[in-house]
PDB file of C-alpha atoms in Angstrom:
ATOM      1  CA  MET E   1       4.287  26.805  25.349  1.00 55.00           C
ATOM      2  CA  TRP E   2       3.792  29.894  23.249  1.00 70.00           C
ATOM      3  CA  GLY E   3       0.720  29.809  21.046  1.00 73.00           C
ATOM      4  CA  LEU E   4      -2.955  28.963  21.325  1.00 84.00           C
ATOM      5  CA  LYS E   5      -4.219  26.294  23.693  1.00 87.00           C
ATOM      6  CA  GLY E   6      -5.713  23.311  21.891  1.00 88.00           C
ATOM      7  CA  GLN E   7      -4.439  24.313  18.452  1.00 88.00           C
ATOM      8  CA  THR E   8      -2.128  21.717  16.904  1.00 88.00           C
ATOM      9  CA  HIS E   9      -0.407  23.873  14.275  1.00 90.00           C
ATOM     10  CA  TRP E  10      -0.008  27.419  13.079  1.00 91.00           C
ATOM     11  CA  THR E  11      -1.866  29.088  10.258  1.00 92.00           C
ATOM     12  CA  ILE E  12      -0.923  32.496   8.919  1.00 93.00           C
ATOM     13  CA  SER E  13      -4.074  33.991  10.426  1.00 93.00           C
ATOM     14  CA  SER E  14      -3.525  32.470  13.890  1.00 92.00           C
ATOM     15  CA  LEU E  15       0.161  33.444  13.893  1.00 92.00           C
ATOM     16  CA  LEU E  16      -0.766  36.994  12.893  1.00 92.00           C
ATOM     17  CA  TRP E  17      -3.364  37.165  15.669  1.00 91.00           C
ATOM     18  CA  VAL E  18      -0.887  36.025  18.367  1.00 91.00           C
ATOM     19  CA  LEU E  19       1.829  38.399  17.131  1.00 90.00           C
ATOM     20  CA  GLN E  20      -0.612  41.276  17.456  1.00 90.00           C
ATOM     21  CA  ARG E  21      -2.088  40.058  20.755  1.00 89.00           C
ATOM     22  CA  ASP E  22       1.314  39.787  22.415  1.00 87.00           C
ATOM     23  CA  GLU E  23       2.441  43.109  20.858  1.00 87.00           C
ATOM     24  CA  ILE E  24       5.522  41.495  19.336  1.00 88.00           C
ATOM     25  CA  PHE E  25       4.972  43.808  16.399  1.00 87.00           C
ATOM     26  CA  GLY E  26       3.186  47.100  16.606  1.00 83.00           C
ATOM     27  CA  LYS E  27       1.686  46.572  13.190  1.00 88.00           C
ATOM     28  CA  ILE E  28       2.088  43.661  10.806  1.00 91.00           C
ATOM     29  CA  SER E  29       0.013  42.430   7.860  1.00 94.00           C
ATOM     30  CA  TRP E  30      -1.076  38.979   6.780  1.00 95.00           C
ATOM     31  CA  THR E  31       1.064  39.371   3.640  1.00 95.00           C
ATOM     32  CA  THR E  32       4.168  40.189   5.686  1.00 95.00           C
ATOM     33  CA  VAL E  33       3.734  37.076   7.831  1.00 94.00           C
ATOM     34  CA  GLN E  34       3.347  34.983   4.695  1.00 95.00           C
ATOM     35  CA  ARG E  35       6.448  36.542   3.120  1.00 95.00           C
ATOM     36  CA  CYS E  36       8.536  35.899   6.264  1.00 94.00           C
ATOM     37  CA  LEU E  37       7.510  32.241   6.324  1.00 94.00           C
ATOM     38  CA  CYS E  38       8.378  31.914   2.632  1.00 95.00           C
ATOM     39  CA  GLU E  39      11.802  33.507   3.186  1.00 95.00           C
ATOM     40  CA  LEU E  40      12.474  31.068   6.032  1.00 94.00           C
ATOM     41  CA  ASP E  41      11.085  28.204   3.918  1.00 95.00           C
ATOM     42  CA  LEU E  42       8.690  27.254   6.716  1.00 94.00           C
ATOM     43  CA  LYS E  43       5.362  25.578   5.938  1.00 92.00           C
ATOM     44  CA  PRO E  44       3.538  25.141   9.287  1.00 90.00           C
ATOM     45  CA  HIS E  45       0.302  24.158   7.522  1.00 87.00           C
ATOM     46  CA  ARG E  46       1.921  21.062   6.031  1.00 91.00           C
ATOM     47  CA  MET E  47       3.061  17.790   7.588  1.00 90.00           C
ATOM     48  CA  ASP E  48       4.702  14.675   6.160  1.00 90.00           C
ATOM     49  CA  TYR E  49       4.516  11.270   7.806  1.00 81.00           C
ATOM     50  CA  TYR E  50       7.534   9.062   8.340  1.00 77.00           C
ATOM     51  CA  LEU E  51       8.110   5.606   9.747  1.00 74.00           C
ATOM     52  CA  PHE E  52      11.624   4.884  10.938  1.00 76.00           C
ATOM     53  CA  CYS E  53      12.924   1.373  10.458  1.00 79.00           C
ATOM     54  CA  GLU E  54      14.888   0.358  13.553  1.00 79.00           C
ATOM     55  CA  ASP E  55      15.869  -3.091  12.272  1.00 82.00           C
ATOM     56  CA  PRO E  56      19.653  -3.323  12.878  1.00 84.00           C
ATOM     57  CA  ARG E  57      19.932  -5.630   9.856  1.00 84.00           C
ATOM     58  CA  LEU E  58      17.989  -3.301   7.544  1.00 85.00           C
ATOM     59  CA  LEU E  59      20.722  -2.792   4.939  1.00 85.00           C
ATOM     60  CA  GLU E  60      21.748  -6.445   5.004  1.00 89.00           C
ATOM     61  CA  ARG E  61      18.166  -7.622   4.446  1.00 90.00           C
ATOM     62  CA  ALA E  62      17.420  -4.883   1.915  1.00 89.00           C
ATOM     63  CA  LYS E  63      20.507  -5.789  -0.117  1.00 90.00           C
ATOM     64  CA  TYR E  64      19.490  -9.445  -0.111  1.00 93.00           C
ATOM     65  CA  ILE E  65      15.941  -8.704  -1.311  1.00 94.00           C
ATOM     66  CA  CYS E  66      17.132  -6.236  -3.950  1.00 92.00           C
ATOM     67  CA  GLY E  67      19.647  -8.848  -5.081  1.00 92.00           C
ATOM     68  CA  LEU E  68      16.779 -11.282  -5.597  1.00 94.00           C
ATOM     69  CA  TYR E  69      14.956  -8.687  -7.710  1.00 94.00           C
ATOM     70  CA  LEU E  70      17.996  -7.859  -9.838  1.00 90.00           C
ATOM     71  CA  GLU E  71      19.078 -11.474 -10.297  1.00 90.00           C
ATOM     72  CA  PRO E  72      16.102 -13.790  -9.649  1.00 89.00           C
ATOM     73  CA  PRO E  73      17.115 -17.378  -8.810  1.00 90.00           C
ATOM     74  CA  HIS E  74      17.130 -19.617 -11.889  1.00 91.00           C
ATOM     75  CA  ASP E  75      15.763 -22.649 -10.078  1.00 92.00           C
ATOM     76  CA  ARG E  76      12.857 -20.876  -8.333  1.00 95.00           C
ATOM     77  CA  VAL E  77       9.884 -18.643  -9.046  1.00 97.00           C
ATOM     78  CA  LEU E  78      10.237 -15.367  -7.140  1.00 98.00           C
ATOM     79  CA  LEU E  79       6.940 -14.059  -5.744  1.00 98.00           C
ATOM     80  CA  CYS E  80       5.962 -11.030  -3.655  1.00 98.00           C
ATOM     81  CA  TYR E  81       2.988 -11.523  -1.331  1.00 98.00           C
ATOM     82  CA  ASP E  82       0.749  -9.124   0.573  1.00 97.00           C
ATOM     83  CA  GLU E  83      -2.873  -8.373   1.444  1.00 97.00           C
ATOM     84  CA  ARG E  84      -5.028  -5.525   0.161  1.00 97.00           C
ATOM     85  CA  THR E  85      -7.374  -5.338   3.100  1.00 96.00           C
ATOM     86  CA  ALA E  86     -10.806  -3.749   3.620  1.00 95.00           C
ATOM     87  CA  MET E  87     -11.781  -3.292  -0.025  1.00 97.00           C
ATOM     88  CA  GLN E  88     -15.188  -1.624   0.286  1.00 95.00           C
ATOM     89  CA  ALA E  89     -18.170  -2.885  -1.698  1.00 95.00           C
ATOM     90  CA  LYS E  90     -19.626   0.580  -2.306  1.00 93.00           C
ATOM     91  CA  GLU E  91     -22.753   1.253  -4.288  1.00 93.00           C
ATOM     92  CA  ARG E  92     -22.184   4.777  -5.533  1.00 88.00           C
ATOM     93  CA  TYR E  93     -25.087   6.999  -6.437  1.00 86.00           C
ATOM     94  CA  LYS E  94     -25.661   8.827  -9.694  1.00 81.00           C
ATOM     95  CA  THR E  95     -22.595   9.651 -11.756  1.00 83.00           C
ATOM     96  CA  PHE E  96     -22.427  12.188 -14.567  1.00 87.00           C
ATOM     97  CA  PRO E  97     -19.948  11.361 -17.348  1.00 88.00           C
ATOM     98  CA  ALA E  98     -17.184  13.712 -18.384  1.00 90.00           C
ATOM     99  CA  ILE E  99     -18.009  16.281 -21.068  1.00 93.00           C
ATOM    100  CA  PRO E 100     -15.726  18.819 -22.770  1.00 94.00           C
ATOM    101  CA  GLY E 101     -14.543  21.280 -20.136  1.00 91.00           C
ATOM    102  CA  TYR E 102     -15.915  19.332 -17.161  1.00 91.00           C
ATOM    103  CA  PRO E 103     -14.649  16.186 -15.397  1.00 91.00           C
ATOM    104  CA  GLU E 104     -16.798  13.244 -14.395  1.00 89.00           C
ATOM    105  CA  LYS E 105     -18.996  14.037 -11.400  1.00 88.00           C
ATOM    106  CA  GLN E 106     -19.935  11.524  -8.739  1.00 85.00           C
ATOM    107  CA  ASP E 107     -22.342  11.872  -5.845  1.00 84.00           C
ATOM    108  CA  PHE E 108     -20.500  11.996  -2.521  1.00 84.00           C
ATOM    109  CA  HIS E 109     -22.971   9.600  -0.896  1.00 87.00           C
ATOM    110  CA  TYR E 110     -22.779   5.829  -1.227  1.00 90.00           C
ATOM    111  CA  LYS E 111     -24.147   2.641   0.317  1.00 93.00           C
ATOM    112  CA  ARG E 112     -21.839   0.037   1.812  1.00 94.00           C
ATOM    113  CA  HIS E 113     -22.436  -3.671   1.218  1.00 96.00           C
ATOM    114  CA  GLY E 114     -19.500  -5.042   3.199  1.00 96.00           C
ATOM    115  CA  LYS E 115     -15.822  -5.557   2.492  1.00 96.00           C
ATOM    116  CA  ARG E 116     -13.348  -8.093   1.191  1.00 97.00           C
ATOM    117  CA  ASP E 117      -9.622  -8.723   1.613  1.00 98.00           C
ATOM    118  CA  LEU E 118      -7.489  -9.560  -1.403  1.00 98.00           C
ATOM    119  CA  LEU E 119      -4.577 -11.943  -0.882  1.00 98.00           C
ATOM    120  CA  ALA E 120      -2.213 -11.810  -3.835  1.00 98.00           C
ATOM    121  CA  VAL E 121       1.227 -12.713  -5.166  1.00 98.00           C
ATOM    122  CA  PHE E 122       3.167 -10.734  -7.755  1.00 98.00           C
ATOM    123  CA  GLU E 123       5.507 -12.723 -10.002  1.00 97.00           C
ATOM    124  CA  VAL E 124       8.697 -10.685 -10.197  1.00 96.00           C
ATOM    125  CA  GLY E 125       9.933 -12.157 -13.477  1.00 94.00           C
ATOM    126  CA  SER E 126       6.764 -11.609 -15.530  1.00 95.00           C
ATOM    127  CA  GLY E 127       4.787  -9.027 -13.550  1.00 96.00           C
ATOM    128  CA  LYS E 128       1.727 -11.271 -13.535  1.00 97.00           C
ATOM    129  CA  THR E 129      -0.460 -11.438 -10.440  1.00 98.00           C
ATOM    130  CA  PHE E 130      -2.497 -14.182  -8.841  1.00 98.00           C
ATOM    131  CA  GLY E 131      -5.036 -13.349  -6.152  1.00 98.00           C
ATOM    132  CA  ARG E 132      -8.130 -14.461  -4.269  1.00 97.00           C
ATOM    133  CA  CYS E 133     -10.665 -12.571  -2.171  1.00 97.00           C
ATOM    134  CA  TYR E 134     -11.595 -13.566   1.381  1.00 97.00           C
ATOM    135  CA  GLU E 135     -13.822 -12.214   4.125  1.00 96.00           C
ATOM    136  CA  GLN E 136     -10.818 -11.986   6.463  1.00 95.00           C
ATOM    137  CA  HIS E 137      -7.050 -12.395   6.325  1.00 95.00           C
ATOM    138  CA  ARG E 138      -6.223 -14.635   9.278  1.00 95.00           C
ATOM    139  CA  GLN E 139      -3.781 -17.552   9.257  1.00 96.00           C
ATOM    140  CA  TYR E 140      -6.552 -19.805   7.924  1.00 97.00           C
ATOM    141  CA  GLU E 141      -7.135 -17.688   4.825  1.00 97.00           C
ATOM    142  CA  PHE E 142      -3.376 -17.289   4.413  1.00 97.00           C
ATOM    143  CA  LEU E 143      -2.874 -21.051   4.482  1.00 97.00           C
ATOM    144  CA  ASP E 144      -5.723 -21.612   2.044  1.00 97.00           C
ATOM    145  CA  PHE E 145      -4.175 -19.090  -0.330  1.00 98.00           C
ATOM    146  CA  LEU E 146      -0.718 -20.644   0.017  1.00 98.00           C
ATOM    147  CA  LYS E 147      -2.187 -23.991  -1.014  1.00 97.00           C
ATOM    148  CA  ALA E 148      -3.763 -22.327  -4.061  1.00 97.00           C
ATOM    149  CA  VAL E 149      -0.418 -20.747  -4.978  1.00 98.00           C
ATOM    150  CA  ARG E 150       1.317 -24.089  -4.536  1.00 97.00           C
ATOM    151  CA  LYS E 151      -1.228 -25.707  -6.864  1.00 96.00           C
ATOM    152  CA  LYS E 152      -0.768 -22.963  -9.467  1.00 96.00           C
ATOM    153  CA  TYR E 153       3.015 -23.394  -9.443  1.00 96.00           C
ATOM    154  CA  ARG E 154       2.939 -27.163  -9.147  1.00 92.00           C
ATOM    155  CA  ARG E 155       6.363 -28.853  -9.023  1.00 90.00           C
ATOM    156  CA  LYS E 156       8.162 -25.497  -9.027  1.00 95.00           C
ATOM    157  CA  LYS E 157      10.269 -24.166  -6.183  1.00 97.00           C
ATOM    158  CA  LEU E 158       8.992 -20.889  -4.768  1.00 98.00           C
ATOM    159  CA  THR E 159      10.643 -18.001  -2.950  1.00 98.00           C
ATOM    160  CA  ILE E 160       8.014 -15.706  -1.428  1.00 98.00           C
ATOM    161  CA  ILE E 161       8.859 -12.219  -0.150  1.00 97.00           C
ATOM    162  CA  LEU E 162       6.392 -11.078   2.513  1.00 97.00           C
ATOM    163  CA  ASP E 163       6.045  -8.900   5.607  1.00 95.00           C
ATOM    164  CA  ASN E 164       6.137  -9.781   9.286  1.00 92.00           C
ATOM    165  CA  LEU E 165       2.408 -10.030   9.986  1.00 93.00           C
ATOM    166  CA  GLN E 166       1.878 -12.469  12.848  1.00 94.00           C
ATOM    167  CA  SER E 167      -0.482 -14.647  10.784  1.00 94.00           C
ATOM    168  CA  HIS E 168       2.476 -15.399   8.493  1.00 96.00           C
ATOM    169  CA  LYS E 169       4.415 -17.033  11.342  1.00 95.00           C
ATOM    170  CA  THR E 170       1.889 -19.127  13.264  1.00 96.00           C
ATOM    171  CA  PRO E 171       2.679 -22.779  14.156  1.00 97.00           C
ATOM    172  CA  ASN E 172       0.219 -23.957  11.492  1.00 96.00           C
ATOM    173  CA  VAL E 173       1.986 -21.934   8.812  1.00 96.00           C
ATOM    174  CA  VAL E 174       5.434 -23.089   9.992  1.00 96.00           C
ATOM    175  CA  LYS E 175       4.194 -26.691   9.965  1.00 97.00           C
ATOM    176  CA  TRP E 176       2.858 -26.341   6.406  1.00 97.00           C
ATOM    177  CA  LEU E 177       6.114 -24.742   5.306  1.00 96.00           C
ATOM    178  CA  GLY E 178       8.052 -27.670   6.764  1.00 95.00           C
ATOM    179  CA  LYS E 179       5.941 -30.140   4.799  1.00 96.00           C
ATOM    180  CA  GLN E 180       7.029 -28.481   1.553  1.00 95.00           C
ATOM    181  CA  LYS E 181      10.550 -29.864   2.104  1.00 93.00           C
ATOM    182  CA  GLY E 182      12.332 -26.809   0.726  1.00 92.00           C
ATOM    183  CA  MET E 183      10.027 -26.323  -2.254  1.00 96.00           C
ATOM    184  CA  VAL E 184       8.672 -23.111  -0.654  1.00 97.00           C
ATOM    185  CA  GLU E 185      10.761 -20.601   1.288  1.00 97.00           C
ATOM    186  CA  PHE E 186       9.823 -17.293   2.913  1.00 97.00           C
ATOM    187  CA  VAL E 187      11.957 -14.152   2.840  1.00 96.00           C
ATOM    188  CA  PHE E 188      10.663 -11.581   5.340  1.00 95.00           C
ATOM    189  CA  THR E 189      11.110  -7.865   4.761  1.00 94.00           C
ATOM    190  CA  PRO E 190      12.538  -5.826   7.671  1.00 91.00           C
ATOM    191  CA  LEU E 191       9.980  -4.357  10.066  1.00 87.00           C
ATOM    192  CA  HIS E 192       8.442  -1.124   8.740  1.00 85.00           C
ATOM    193  CA  ALA E 193      10.028  -1.633   5.324  1.00 86.00           C
ATOM    194  CA  SER E 194       7.040  -2.520   3.167  1.00 84.00           C
ATOM    195  CA  TRP E 195       8.535  -0.397   0.366  1.00 85.00           C
ATOM    196  CA  LEU E 196      10.858  -3.354  -0.315  1.00 91.00           C
ATOM    197  CA  ASN E 197       7.917  -5.463  -1.475  1.00 95.00           C
ATOM    198  CA  GLN E 198       7.195  -5.004  -5.186  1.00 96.00           C
ATOM    199  CA  ILE E 199       3.546  -5.983  -4.845  1.00 97.00           C
ATOM    200  CA  GLU E 200       2.976  -2.635  -3.104  1.00 95.00           C
ATOM    201  CA  ILE E 201       3.559  -1.006  -6.502  1.00 94.00           C
ATOM    202  CA  TRP E 202       0.981  -3.294  -8.074  1.00 96.00           C
ATOM    203  CA  PHE E 203      -1.550  -2.493  -5.332  1.00 97.00           C
ATOM    204  CA  ARG E 204      -1.290   1.161  -6.366  1.00 95.00           C
ATOM    205  CA  GLU E 205      -2.354   0.130  -9.866  1.00 94.00           C
ATOM    206  CA  LEU E 206      -5.262  -1.826  -8.391  1.00 97.00           C
ATOM    207  CA  ASN E 207      -6.412   1.151  -6.327  1.00 96.00           C
ATOM    208  CA  GLN E 208      -6.189   3.679  -9.144  1.00 95.00           C
ATOM    209  CA  LYS E 209      -7.567   1.633 -12.034  1.00 95.00           C
ATOM    210  CA  CYS E 210     -10.057  -0.713 -10.416  1.00 96.00           C
ATOM    211  CA  LEU E 211     -11.171   0.265  -6.908  1.00 95.00           C
ATOM    212  CA  ARG E 212     -11.174   4.064  -6.959  1.00 91.00           C
ATOM    213  CA  ARG E 213     -14.405   4.560  -8.929  1.00 90.00           C
ATOM    214  CA  LEU E 214     -15.889   1.084  -8.656  1.00 93.00           C
ATOM    215  CA  SER E 215     -19.608   0.894  -7.874  1.00 92.00           C
ATOM    216  CA  VAL E 216     -21.050  -2.493  -6.877  1.00 94.00           C
ATOM    217  CA  ARG E 217     -24.145  -3.798  -5.137  1.00 95.00           C
ATOM    218  CA  SER E 218     -22.624  -6.767  -3.307  1.00 97.00           C
ATOM    219  CA  CYS E 219     -19.357  -8.256  -2.114  1.00 97.00           C
ATOM    220  CA  GLU E 220     -19.682 -10.931  -4.791  1.00 97.00           C
ATOM    221  CA  GLU E 221     -19.785  -8.242  -7.459  1.00 97.00           C
ATOM    222  CA  LEU E 222     -16.727  -6.607  -5.894  1.00 97.00           C
ATOM    223  CA  GLU E 223     -14.849  -9.919  -6.045  1.00 97.00           C
ATOM    224  CA  ASN E 224     -15.844 -10.471  -9.676  1.00 97.00           C
ATOM    225  CA  ASN E 225     -14.645  -7.006 -10.689  1.00 97.00           C
ATOM    226  CA  VAL E 226     -11.321  -7.375  -8.900  1.00 97.00           C
ATOM    227  CA  CYS E 227     -10.725 -10.796 -10.469  1.00 97.00           C
ATOM    228  CA  ALA E 228     -11.706  -9.428 -13.894  1.00 97.00           C
ATOM    229  CA  TRP E 229      -9.239  -6.559 -13.537  1.00 97.00           C
ATOM    230  CA  ILE E 230      -6.458  -8.951 -12.514  1.00 97.00           C
ATOM    231  CA  GLU E 231      -7.185 -10.981 -15.658  1.00 97.00           C
ATOM    232  CA  THR E 232      -7.132  -7.821 -17.779  1.00 97.00           C
ATOM    233  CA  TYR E 233      -3.874  -6.669 -16.222  1.00 97.00           C
ATOM    234  CA  ASN E 234      -2.160 -10.027 -16.691  1.00 97.00           C
ATOM    235  CA  LYS E 235      -3.261 -10.274 -20.314  1.00 97.00           C
ATOM    236  CA  ASN E 236      -2.478  -6.724 -21.434  1.00 97.00           C
ATOM    237  CA  PHE E 237      -0.258  -4.813 -19.021  1.00 96.00           C
ATOM    238  CA  ALA E 238       1.827  -7.222 -16.911  1.00 96.00           C
ATOM    239  CA  HIS E 239       5.523  -6.376 -16.896  1.00 95.00           C
ATOM    240  CA  ALA E 240       8.541  -6.742 -14.657  1.00 94.00           C
ATOM    241  CA  TYR E 241       9.401  -3.607 -12.706  1.00 93.00           C
ATOM    242  CA  ASN E 242      12.567  -1.645 -13.362  1.00 88.00           C
ATOM    243  CA  TRP E 243      13.919  -1.918  -9.836  1.00 82.00           C
ATOM    244  CA  ARG E 244      16.484   0.771  -9.027  1.00 74.00           C
ATOM    245  CA  ALA E 245      18.321  -0.850  -6.164  1.00 60.00           C
ATOM    246  CA  GLY E 246      20.784   2.010  -5.693  1.00 61.00           C
ATOM    247  CA  GLU E 247      18.031   4.442  -4.768  1.00 60.00           C
ATOM    248  CA  ILE E 248      16.104   1.919  -2.674  1.00 58.00           C
ATOM    249  CA  LEU E 249      19.110   1.058  -0.533  1.00 58.00           C
ATOM    250  CA  LYS E 250      19.528   4.721   0.460  1.00 57.00           C
ATOM    251  CA  LYS E 251      16.170   4.657   2.257  1.00 52.00           C
ATOM    252  CA  HIS E 252      16.074   4.158   5.985  1.00 46.00           C
ATOM    253  CA  ALA E 253      12.468   5.360   6.399  1.00 42.00           C
ATOM    254  CA  ALA E 254       9.275   5.124   4.368  1.00 43.00           C
TER     255      ALA E 254
END
């Protein structure tokens, strides 16, 4: 393979060096190499990730889930479930507030006090969220959370959209689901198609507005802050998402 052993990608400088080493050009400048790459619209320094969904029923399942979003069932509450795992209880060191001309500054160093996992459901019709923090997210925590959700939506039928994590399909979970006698049903997203779950959008809000700059001294304080932000969001900002099914259904990778 032509190139430099051990190097995973080209830079302009390394490409220039090899072109000169192998005498492909008698004389060439850094600027010329850059201009050639621009003309060819090549960006070897950049890389985008993709995850191909190989589910043969992708479009069928995606259409069904998008149909639920666009026309939620009248006799059920439509919920989206997922976990926000490994939320770090970080105690950040000294922070300097923003002043005119300068952004807020935060010390790079921090002290870790553990982590928590947030299990949450997003109510499609209202945009409100219900969640609880746990030390782990095994089938036992999942079942405990399901019972809490069932208690919150007492006497209401529930349709819950969720992913294919193995803890969502254990015999204990299937047994509990059977005991609900049709009052709770699961709709699984296709494999590698988490972008079909609306709660992923809400998790972005959580990351940006609550977790990103949060400084706490214990896991309990982390839990309290997350719960407080959920309460704030539900009271002031909760809204149903404007789901554009036409664009979503064109996606085969995310």
